[in-house]
Tab-separated table of C-alpha atoms in Angstrom:
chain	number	residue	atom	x	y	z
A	1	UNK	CA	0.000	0.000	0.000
A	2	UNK	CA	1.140	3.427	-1.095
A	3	UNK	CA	2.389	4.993	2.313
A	4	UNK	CA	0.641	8.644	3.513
A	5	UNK	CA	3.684	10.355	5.284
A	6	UNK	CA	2.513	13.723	6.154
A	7	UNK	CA	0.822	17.133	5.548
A	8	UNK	CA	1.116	20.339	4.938
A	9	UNK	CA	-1.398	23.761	4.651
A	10	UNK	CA	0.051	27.020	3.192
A	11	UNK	CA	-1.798	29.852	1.825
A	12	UNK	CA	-1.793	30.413	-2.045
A	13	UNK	CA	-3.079	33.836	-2.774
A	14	UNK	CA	-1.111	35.503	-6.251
A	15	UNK	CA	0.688	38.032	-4.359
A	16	UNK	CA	2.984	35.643	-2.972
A	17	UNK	CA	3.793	34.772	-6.275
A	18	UNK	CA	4.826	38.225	-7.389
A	19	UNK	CA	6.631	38.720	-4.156
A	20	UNK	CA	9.054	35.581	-5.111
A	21	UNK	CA	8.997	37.046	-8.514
A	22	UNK	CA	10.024	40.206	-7.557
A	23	UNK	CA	12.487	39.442	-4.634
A	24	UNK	CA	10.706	41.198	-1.713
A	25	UNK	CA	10.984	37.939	0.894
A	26	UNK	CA	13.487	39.766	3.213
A	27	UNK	CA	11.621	42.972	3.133
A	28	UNK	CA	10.002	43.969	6.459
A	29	UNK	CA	5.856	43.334	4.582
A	30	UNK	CA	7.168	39.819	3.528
A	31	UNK	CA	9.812	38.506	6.009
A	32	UNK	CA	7.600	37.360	8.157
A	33	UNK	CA	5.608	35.430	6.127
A	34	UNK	CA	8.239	33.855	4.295
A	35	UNK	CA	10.046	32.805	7.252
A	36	UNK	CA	7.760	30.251	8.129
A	37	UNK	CA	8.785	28.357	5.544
A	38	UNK	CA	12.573	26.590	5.583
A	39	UNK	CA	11.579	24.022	7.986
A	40	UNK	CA	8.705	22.862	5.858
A	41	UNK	CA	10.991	22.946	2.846
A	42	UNK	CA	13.710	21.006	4.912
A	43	UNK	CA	11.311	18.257	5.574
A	44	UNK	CA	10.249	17.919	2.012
A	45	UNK	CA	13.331	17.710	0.803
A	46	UNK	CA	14.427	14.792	3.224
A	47	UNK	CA	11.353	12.825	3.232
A	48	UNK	CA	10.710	13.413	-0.218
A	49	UNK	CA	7.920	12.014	-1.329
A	50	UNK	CA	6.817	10.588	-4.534
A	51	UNK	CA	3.581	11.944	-4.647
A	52	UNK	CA	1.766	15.328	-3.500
A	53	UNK	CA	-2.307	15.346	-3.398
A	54	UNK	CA	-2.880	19.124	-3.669
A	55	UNK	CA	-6.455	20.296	-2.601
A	56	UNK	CA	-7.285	23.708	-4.180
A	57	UNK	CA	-10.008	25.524	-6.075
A	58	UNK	CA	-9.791	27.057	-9.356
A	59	UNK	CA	-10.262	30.430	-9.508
A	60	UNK	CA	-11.863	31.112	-12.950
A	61	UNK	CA	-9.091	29.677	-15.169
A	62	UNK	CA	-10.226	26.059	-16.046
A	63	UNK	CA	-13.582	26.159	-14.903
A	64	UNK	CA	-16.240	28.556	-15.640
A	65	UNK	CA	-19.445	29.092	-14.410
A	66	UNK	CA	-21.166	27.544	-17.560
A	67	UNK	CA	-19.919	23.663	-15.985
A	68	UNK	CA	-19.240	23.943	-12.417
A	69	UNK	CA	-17.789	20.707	-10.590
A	70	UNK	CA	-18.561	20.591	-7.070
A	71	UNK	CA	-15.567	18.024	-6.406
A	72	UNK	CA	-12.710	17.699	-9.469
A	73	UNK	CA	-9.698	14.982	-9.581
A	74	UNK	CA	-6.611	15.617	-12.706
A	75	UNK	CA	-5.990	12.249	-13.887
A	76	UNK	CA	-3.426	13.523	-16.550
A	77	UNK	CA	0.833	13.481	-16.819
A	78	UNK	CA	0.878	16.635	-17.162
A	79	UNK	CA	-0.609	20.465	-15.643
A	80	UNK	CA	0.087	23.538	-17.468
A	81	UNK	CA	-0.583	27.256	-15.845
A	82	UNK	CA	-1.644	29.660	-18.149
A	83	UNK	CA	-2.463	33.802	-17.734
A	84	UNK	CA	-5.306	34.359	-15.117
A	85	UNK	CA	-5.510	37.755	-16.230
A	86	UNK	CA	-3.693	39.075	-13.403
A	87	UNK	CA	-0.275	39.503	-14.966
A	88	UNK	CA	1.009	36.517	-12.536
A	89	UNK	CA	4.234	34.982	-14.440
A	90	UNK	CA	3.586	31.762	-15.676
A	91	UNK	CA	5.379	28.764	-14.306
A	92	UNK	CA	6.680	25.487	-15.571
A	93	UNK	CA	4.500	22.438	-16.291
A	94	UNK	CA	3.528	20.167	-13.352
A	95	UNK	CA	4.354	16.656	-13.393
A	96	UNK	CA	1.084	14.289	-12.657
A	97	UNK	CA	1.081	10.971	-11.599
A	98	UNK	CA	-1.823	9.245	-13.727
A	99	UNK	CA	-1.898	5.915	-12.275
A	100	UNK	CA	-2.414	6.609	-8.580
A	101	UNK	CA	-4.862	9.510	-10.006
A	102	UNK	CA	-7.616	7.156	-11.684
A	103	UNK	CA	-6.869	4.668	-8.716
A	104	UNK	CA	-8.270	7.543	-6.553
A	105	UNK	CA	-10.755	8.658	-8.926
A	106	UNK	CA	-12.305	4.942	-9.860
A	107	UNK	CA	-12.439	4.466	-5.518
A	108	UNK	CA	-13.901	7.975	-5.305
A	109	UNK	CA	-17.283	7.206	-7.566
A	110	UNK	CA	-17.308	3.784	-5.888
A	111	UNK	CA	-17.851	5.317	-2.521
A	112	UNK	CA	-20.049	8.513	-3.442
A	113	UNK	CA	-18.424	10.813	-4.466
A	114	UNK	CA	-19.475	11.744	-8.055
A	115	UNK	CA	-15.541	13.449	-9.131
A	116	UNK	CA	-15.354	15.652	-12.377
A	117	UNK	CA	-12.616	13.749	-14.308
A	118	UNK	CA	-10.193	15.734	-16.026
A	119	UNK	CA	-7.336	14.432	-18.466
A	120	UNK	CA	-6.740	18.063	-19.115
A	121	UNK	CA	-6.660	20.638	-16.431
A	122	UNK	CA	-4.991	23.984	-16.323
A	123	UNK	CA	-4.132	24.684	-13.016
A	124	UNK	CA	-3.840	28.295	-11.401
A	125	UNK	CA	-2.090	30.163	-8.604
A	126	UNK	CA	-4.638	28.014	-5.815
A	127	UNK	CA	-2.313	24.738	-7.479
A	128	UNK	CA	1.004	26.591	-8.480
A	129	UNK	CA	2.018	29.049	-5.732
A	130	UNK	CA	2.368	26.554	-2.995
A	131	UNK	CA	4.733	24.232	-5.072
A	132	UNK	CA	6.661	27.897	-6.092
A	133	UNK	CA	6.576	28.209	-2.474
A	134	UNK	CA	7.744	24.764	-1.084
A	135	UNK	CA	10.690	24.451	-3.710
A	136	UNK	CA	11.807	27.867	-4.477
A	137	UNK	CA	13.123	28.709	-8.340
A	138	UNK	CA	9.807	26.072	-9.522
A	139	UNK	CA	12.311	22.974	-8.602
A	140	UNK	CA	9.192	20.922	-8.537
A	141	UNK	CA	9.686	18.642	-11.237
A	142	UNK	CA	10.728	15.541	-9.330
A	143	UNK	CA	7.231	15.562	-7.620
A	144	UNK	CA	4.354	14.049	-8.948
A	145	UNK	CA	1.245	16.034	-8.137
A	146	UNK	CA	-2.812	14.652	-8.355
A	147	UNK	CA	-5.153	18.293	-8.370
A	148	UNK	CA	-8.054	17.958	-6.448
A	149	UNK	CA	-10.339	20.839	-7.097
A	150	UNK	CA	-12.797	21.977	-4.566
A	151	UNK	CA	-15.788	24.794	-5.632
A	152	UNK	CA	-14.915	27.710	-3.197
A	153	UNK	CA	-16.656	30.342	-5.865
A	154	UNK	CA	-20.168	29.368	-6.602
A	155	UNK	CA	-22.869	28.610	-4.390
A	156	UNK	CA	-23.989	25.551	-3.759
A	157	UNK	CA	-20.479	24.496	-1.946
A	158	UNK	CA	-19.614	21.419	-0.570
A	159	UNK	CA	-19.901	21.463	3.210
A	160	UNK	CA	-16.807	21.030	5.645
A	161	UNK	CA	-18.638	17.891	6.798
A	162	UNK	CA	-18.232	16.598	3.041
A	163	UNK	CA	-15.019	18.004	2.365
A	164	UNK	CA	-14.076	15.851	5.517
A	165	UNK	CA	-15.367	13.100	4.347
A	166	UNK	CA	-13.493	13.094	0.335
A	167	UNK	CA	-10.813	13.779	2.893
A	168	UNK	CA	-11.339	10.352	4.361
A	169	UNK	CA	-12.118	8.230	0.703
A	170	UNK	CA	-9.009	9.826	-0.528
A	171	UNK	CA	-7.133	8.457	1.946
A	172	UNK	CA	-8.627	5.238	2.285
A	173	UNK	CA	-7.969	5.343	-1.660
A	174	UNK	CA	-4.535	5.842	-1.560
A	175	UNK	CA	-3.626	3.362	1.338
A	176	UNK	CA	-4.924	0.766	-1.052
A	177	UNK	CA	-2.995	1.458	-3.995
A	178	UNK	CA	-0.789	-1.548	-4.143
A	179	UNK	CA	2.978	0.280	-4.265
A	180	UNK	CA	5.439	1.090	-1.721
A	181	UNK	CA	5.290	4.993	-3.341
A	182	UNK	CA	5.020	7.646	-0.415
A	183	UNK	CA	2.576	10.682	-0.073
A	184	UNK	CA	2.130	13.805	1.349
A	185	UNK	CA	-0.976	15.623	1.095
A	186	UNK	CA	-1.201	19.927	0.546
A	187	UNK	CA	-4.460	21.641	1.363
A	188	UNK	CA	-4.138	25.340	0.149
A	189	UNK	CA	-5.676	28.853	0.246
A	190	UNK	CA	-7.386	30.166	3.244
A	191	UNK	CA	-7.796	31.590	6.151
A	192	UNK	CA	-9.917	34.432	6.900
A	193	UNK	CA	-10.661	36.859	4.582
A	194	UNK	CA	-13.073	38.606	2.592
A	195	UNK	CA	-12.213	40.158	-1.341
A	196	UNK	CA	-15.666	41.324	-2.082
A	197	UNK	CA	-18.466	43.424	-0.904
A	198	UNK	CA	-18.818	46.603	1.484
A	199	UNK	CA	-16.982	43.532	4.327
A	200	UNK	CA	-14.097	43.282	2.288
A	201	UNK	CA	-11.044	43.284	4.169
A	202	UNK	CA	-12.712	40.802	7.184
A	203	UNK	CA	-10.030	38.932	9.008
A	204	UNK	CA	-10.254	36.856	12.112
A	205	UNK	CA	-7.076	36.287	13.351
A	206	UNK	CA	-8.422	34.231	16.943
A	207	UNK	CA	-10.665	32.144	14.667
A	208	UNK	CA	-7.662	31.325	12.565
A	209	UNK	CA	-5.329	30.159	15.509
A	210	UNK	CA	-8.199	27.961	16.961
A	211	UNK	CA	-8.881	26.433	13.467
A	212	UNK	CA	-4.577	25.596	13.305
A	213	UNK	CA	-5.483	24.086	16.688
A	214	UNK	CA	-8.615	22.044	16.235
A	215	UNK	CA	-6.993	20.848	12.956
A	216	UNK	CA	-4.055	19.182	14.494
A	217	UNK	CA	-6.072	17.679	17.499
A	218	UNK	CA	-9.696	17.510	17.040
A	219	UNK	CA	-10.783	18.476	12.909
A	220	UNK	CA	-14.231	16.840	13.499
A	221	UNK	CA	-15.165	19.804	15.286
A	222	UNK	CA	-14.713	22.099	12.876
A	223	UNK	CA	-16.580	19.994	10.146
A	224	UNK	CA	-19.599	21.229	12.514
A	225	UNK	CA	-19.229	24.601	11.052
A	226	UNK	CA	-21.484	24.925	8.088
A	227	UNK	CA	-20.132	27.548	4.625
A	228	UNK	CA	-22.612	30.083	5.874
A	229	UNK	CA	-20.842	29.603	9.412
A	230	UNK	CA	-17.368	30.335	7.931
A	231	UNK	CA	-18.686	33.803	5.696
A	232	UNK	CA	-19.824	35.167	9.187
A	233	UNK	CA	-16.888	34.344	11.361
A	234	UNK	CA	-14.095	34.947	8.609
A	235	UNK	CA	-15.574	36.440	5.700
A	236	UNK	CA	-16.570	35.190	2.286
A	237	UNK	CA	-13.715	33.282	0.901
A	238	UNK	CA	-13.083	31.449	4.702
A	239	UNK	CA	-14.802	28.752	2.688
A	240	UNK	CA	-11.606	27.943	1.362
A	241	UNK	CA	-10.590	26.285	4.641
A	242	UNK	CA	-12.162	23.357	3.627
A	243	UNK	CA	-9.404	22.496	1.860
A	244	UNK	CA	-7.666	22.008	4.315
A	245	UNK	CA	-10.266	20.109	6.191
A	246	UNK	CA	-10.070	17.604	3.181
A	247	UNK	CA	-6.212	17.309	3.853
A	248	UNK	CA	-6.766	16.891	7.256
A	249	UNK	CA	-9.592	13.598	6.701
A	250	UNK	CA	-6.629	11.671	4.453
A	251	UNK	CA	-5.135	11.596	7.714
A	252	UNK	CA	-6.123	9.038	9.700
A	253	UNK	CA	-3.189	7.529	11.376
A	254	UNK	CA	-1.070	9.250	14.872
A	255	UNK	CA	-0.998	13.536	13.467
A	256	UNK	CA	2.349	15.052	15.171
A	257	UNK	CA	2.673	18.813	14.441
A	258	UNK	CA	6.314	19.758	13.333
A	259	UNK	CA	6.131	23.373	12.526
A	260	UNK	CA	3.649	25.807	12.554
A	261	UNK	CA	3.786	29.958	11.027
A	262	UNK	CA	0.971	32.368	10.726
A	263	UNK	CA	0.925	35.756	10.260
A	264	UNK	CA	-1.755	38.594	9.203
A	265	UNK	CA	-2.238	40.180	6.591
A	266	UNK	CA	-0.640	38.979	3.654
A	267	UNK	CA	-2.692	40.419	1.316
A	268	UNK	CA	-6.136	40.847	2.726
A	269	UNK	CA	-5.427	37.524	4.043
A	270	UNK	CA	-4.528	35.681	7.321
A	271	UNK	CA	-1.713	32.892	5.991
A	272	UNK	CA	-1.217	29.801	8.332
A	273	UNK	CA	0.945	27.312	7.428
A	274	UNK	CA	1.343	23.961	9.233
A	275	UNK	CA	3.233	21.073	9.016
A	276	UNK	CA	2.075	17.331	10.034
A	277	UNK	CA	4.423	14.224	9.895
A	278	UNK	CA	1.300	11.200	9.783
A	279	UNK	CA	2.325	7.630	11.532
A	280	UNK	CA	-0.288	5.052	9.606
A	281	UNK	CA	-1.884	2.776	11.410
A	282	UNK	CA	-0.145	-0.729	12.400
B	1	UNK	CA	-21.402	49.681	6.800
B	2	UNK	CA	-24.167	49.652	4.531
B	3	UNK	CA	-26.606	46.536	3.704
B	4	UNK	CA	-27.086	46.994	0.071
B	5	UNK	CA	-29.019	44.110	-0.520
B	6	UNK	CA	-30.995	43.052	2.660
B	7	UNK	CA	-31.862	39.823	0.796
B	8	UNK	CA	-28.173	39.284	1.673
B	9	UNK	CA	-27.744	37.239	5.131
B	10	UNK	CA	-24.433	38.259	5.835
B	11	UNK	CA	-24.100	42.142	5.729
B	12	UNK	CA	-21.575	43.469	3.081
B	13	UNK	CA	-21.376	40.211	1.357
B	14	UNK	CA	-22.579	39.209	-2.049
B	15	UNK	CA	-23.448	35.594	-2.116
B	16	UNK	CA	-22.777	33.989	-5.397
B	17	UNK	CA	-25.705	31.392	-5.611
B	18	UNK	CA	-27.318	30.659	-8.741
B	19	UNK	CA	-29.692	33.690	-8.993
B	20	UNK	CA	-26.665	35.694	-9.101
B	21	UNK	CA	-24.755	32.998	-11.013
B	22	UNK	CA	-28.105	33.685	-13.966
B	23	UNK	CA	-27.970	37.156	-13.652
B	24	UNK	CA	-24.056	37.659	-14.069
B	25	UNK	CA	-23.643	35.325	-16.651
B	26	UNK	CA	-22.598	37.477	-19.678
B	27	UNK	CA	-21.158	39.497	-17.423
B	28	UNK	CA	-18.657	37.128	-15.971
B	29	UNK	CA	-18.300	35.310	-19.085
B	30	UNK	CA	-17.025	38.560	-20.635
B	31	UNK	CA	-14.272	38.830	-17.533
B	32	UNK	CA	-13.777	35.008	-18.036
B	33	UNK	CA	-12.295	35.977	-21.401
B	34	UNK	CA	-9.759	38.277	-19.781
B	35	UNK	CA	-7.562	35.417	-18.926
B	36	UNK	CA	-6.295	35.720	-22.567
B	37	UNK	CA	-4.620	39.106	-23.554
B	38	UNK	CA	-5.832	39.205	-26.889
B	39	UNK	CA	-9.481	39.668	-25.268
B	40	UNK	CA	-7.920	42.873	-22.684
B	41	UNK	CA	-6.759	44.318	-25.716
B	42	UNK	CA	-10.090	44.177	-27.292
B	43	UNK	CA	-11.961	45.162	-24.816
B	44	UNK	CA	-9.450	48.082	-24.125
B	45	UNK	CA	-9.874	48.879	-27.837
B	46	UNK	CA	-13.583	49.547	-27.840
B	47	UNK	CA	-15.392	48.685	-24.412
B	48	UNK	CA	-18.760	48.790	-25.659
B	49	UNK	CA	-18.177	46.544	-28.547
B	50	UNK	CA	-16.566	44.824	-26.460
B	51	UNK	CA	-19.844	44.460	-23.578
B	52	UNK	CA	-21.950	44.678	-26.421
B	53	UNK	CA	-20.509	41.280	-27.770
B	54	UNK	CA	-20.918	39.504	-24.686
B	55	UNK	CA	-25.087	40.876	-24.261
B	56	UNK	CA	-24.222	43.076	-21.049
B	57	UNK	CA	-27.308	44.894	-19.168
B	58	UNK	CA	-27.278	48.425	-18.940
B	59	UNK	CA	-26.938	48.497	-15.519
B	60	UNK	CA	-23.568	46.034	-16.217
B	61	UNK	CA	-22.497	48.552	-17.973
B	62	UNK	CA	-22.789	51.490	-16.967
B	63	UNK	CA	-20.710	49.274	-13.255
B	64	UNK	CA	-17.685	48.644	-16.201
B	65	UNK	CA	-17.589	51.938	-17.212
B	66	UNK	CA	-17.611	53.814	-13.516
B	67	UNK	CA	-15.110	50.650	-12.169
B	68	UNK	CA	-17.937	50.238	-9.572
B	69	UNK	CA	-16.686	46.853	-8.297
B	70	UNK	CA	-20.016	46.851	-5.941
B	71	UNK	CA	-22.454	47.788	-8.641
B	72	UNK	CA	-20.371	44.316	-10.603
B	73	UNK	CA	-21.666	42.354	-7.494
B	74	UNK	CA	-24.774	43.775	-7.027
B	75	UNK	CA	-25.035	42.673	-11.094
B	76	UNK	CA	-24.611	39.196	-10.641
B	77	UNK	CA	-20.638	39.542	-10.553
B	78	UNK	CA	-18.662	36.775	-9.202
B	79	UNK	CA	-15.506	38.193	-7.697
B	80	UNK	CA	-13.515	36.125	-9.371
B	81	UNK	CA	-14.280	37.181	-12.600
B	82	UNK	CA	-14.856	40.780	-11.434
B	83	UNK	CA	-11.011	40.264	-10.464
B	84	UNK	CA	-9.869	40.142	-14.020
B	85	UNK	CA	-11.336	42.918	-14.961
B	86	UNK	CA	-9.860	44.646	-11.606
B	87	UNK	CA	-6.476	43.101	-13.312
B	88	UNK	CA	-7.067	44.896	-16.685
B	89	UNK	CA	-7.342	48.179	-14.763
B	90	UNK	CA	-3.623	47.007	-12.980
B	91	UNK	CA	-6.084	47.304	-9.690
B	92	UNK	CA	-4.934	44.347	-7.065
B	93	UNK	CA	-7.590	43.064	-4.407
B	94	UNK	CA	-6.232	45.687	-2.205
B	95	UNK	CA	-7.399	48.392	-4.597
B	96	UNK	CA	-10.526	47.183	-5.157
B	97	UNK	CA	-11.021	46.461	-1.226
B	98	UNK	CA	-10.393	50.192	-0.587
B	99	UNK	CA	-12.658	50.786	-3.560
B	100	UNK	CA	-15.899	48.684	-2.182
B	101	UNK	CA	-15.111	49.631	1.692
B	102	UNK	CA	-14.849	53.581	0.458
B	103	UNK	CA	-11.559	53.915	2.092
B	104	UNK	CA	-8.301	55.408	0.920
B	105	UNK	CA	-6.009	52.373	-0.007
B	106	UNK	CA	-3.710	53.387	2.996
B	107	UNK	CA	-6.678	53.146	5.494
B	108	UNK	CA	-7.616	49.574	4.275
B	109	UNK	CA	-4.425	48.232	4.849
B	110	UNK	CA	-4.061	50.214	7.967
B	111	UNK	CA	-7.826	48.236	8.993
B	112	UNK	CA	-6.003	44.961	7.414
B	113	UNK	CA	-3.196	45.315	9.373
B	114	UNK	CA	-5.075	46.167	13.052
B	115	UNK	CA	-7.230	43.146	12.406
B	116	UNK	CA	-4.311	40.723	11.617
B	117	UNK	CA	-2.911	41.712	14.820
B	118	UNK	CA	-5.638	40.862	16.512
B	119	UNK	CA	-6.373	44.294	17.547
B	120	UNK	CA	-10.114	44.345	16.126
């Protein structure tokens, strides 16, 4: 069985891109941020795993509103980025790992969970920014990464509960996957925060330090909080911490917390980042 | 802060459900088609045409020609899309958060920067 070593949760929001681009990670708005990150680096880099699962959600680049997948698995070789319109610099092609992909996907539909099933996929900052991020320079290309897309934009959303759960038939996916491959699983984006409306700019930094808590110790509590929950305590785009409730259900083994940043604003965001070594079950 | 649309349950917050998602369509379709450059140059060319080609309400209009990010919302925007336009106009989503709050852009970030802290 493939072997689930770990996790880890970063933010993924475009201006963290143009800060790499640009060189500004010692400067006094970015240092702080970018700090947090060597010992999650480190880690990758000795473990090194075969295979990353990356929960994210597209922001308007492969899907539009005309076809809107609630839950979306890439099953392809290959992810290319492409312009979002935002002048973001595009980055190299990411390598997939089709095999362990339609292993997932086949167990996915099996247990419920009706996946959009993409052999093409272009993937956007939510995907790209956190591999910049984890291997500076886009050294990524040794990894093989599996996209799993998550609607964050367009109402009806899939609930925490059921984010929790794909969480859970991902992982029970992947631990039957006959290969001695290992994998660490990314969820991306979040926390708090709130682009749109006469709100814009909401950020709930206490909210965001008890979710980092609850999701190292106790994540079935926060799959009590419905999306509706997360707009009012966070603002509109906390929705996007169900992605990292969906990390968190692959995990289902002893959860050890190695390292741990966070630090508001980035952006108009509050950016956590967490890292979790995962012991499987005997 | 104001409640612009009371049939809103959070106030200051747009909720993109699928009356909105109906009522934005061409509208976000049209910033959809930002992603390529060849479409910002159009539209930068000749925006009517441009809103014209993609069947844009008046009132969607008139909200692309006064950059009234709200009155995009209010129009069945997604903020997504409403984002790529926001990118044509070289606006990032701390512009266009001073721009719906009806701050200046250094008292946003000033706000941002309190309530990261924990301060508020």
């Amino acid at each position: 069985m493939a072997n689930i070593i770990g996790a880890v949760t970063t933010s993924h929001i475009p201006a963290i891109a143009n800060a790499m681009a640009n060189k500004a990670e010692d400067t006094p708005y970015w240092k702080p941020f970018f700090d947090g990150y060597p010992p999650v680096r480190k880690w990758l880099n000795e473990k090194k795993p075969d295979v990353i699962v990356l929960f994210y959600n597209d922001h308007g680049l492969e899907f539009f509103i005309d076809k809107k997948p609630t839950f979306a698995i890439g099953v392809a070789d290959e992810y290319h980025n492409s312009d979002e319109g935002w002048g973001i610099a595009t980055i190299p092609p990411v390598t997939g790992e089709s095999e362990l992909s339609w292993h997932i996907a086949n167990s996915l539909v099996d247990d419920g969970f009706d996946m959009t099933i993409c052999q093409e996929m272009k993937v956007d900052h939510g995907l790209t920014v956190p591999l910049s991020l984890m291997w500076p320079g886009n050294n990524y290309g040794h990894v093989k990464v599996i996209p799993v897309c998550i609607n964050c934009e367009q109402y009806p959303m899939p609930q925490p509960w059921r984010c929790f759960e794909l969480g859970k038939a991902i992982g029970k996916a992947i631990e039957s996957f006959d290969s001695d491959m290992t994998v660490a699983i990314f969820g991306t984006g979040g926390l708090s925060h709130q682009l749109d409306g006469e709100a814009a700019g909401t950020l709930n930094r206490k909210f965001d330090l008890e979710c980092m808590d609850k999701l190292v110790t106790n994540p079935e509590e926060l799959t009590k909080y419905s999306n509706l929950d997360l707009v009012k305590i966070g603002g509109a785009q906390t929705v996007e911490l169900n992605m990292w409730i969906a990390m968190r259900g692959v995990l289902r083994g002893k959860v050890t917390e190695l390292h741990r940043n966070y630090h508001a604003p980035i952006s108009n965001t509050g950016a956590g980042l967490l890292l979790l070594e995962h012991e499987m079950p005997k | 802060m104001t409640i612009k649309d009371p049939s809103q349950p959070v106030p200051g917050t747009y909720l993109f459900d699928g009356k909105m998602a109906k009522k934005g369509y061409g509208l976000n379709k049209m910033c959809f088609s930002f992603n390529e450059q060849s479409a910002r140059d159009e539209f930068n060319k000749d925006p009517d045409a441009y809103c014209a080609k993609f069947g844009l309400t008046q009132k969607q209009i008139e909200a692309i020609h006064e950059r009234d990010i709200i009155g995009l919302l209010q129009e069945g925007g997604s903020i997504y899309y409403v984002a790529k336009f926001a990118g044509l106009l070289k606006l990032n989503m701390q512009d266009i958060g001073a721009i719906q709050t009806g701050m200046s852009l250094d008292d946003f970030k000033a706000m941002l920067v309190k309530r990261g802290s924990g301060e508020e």
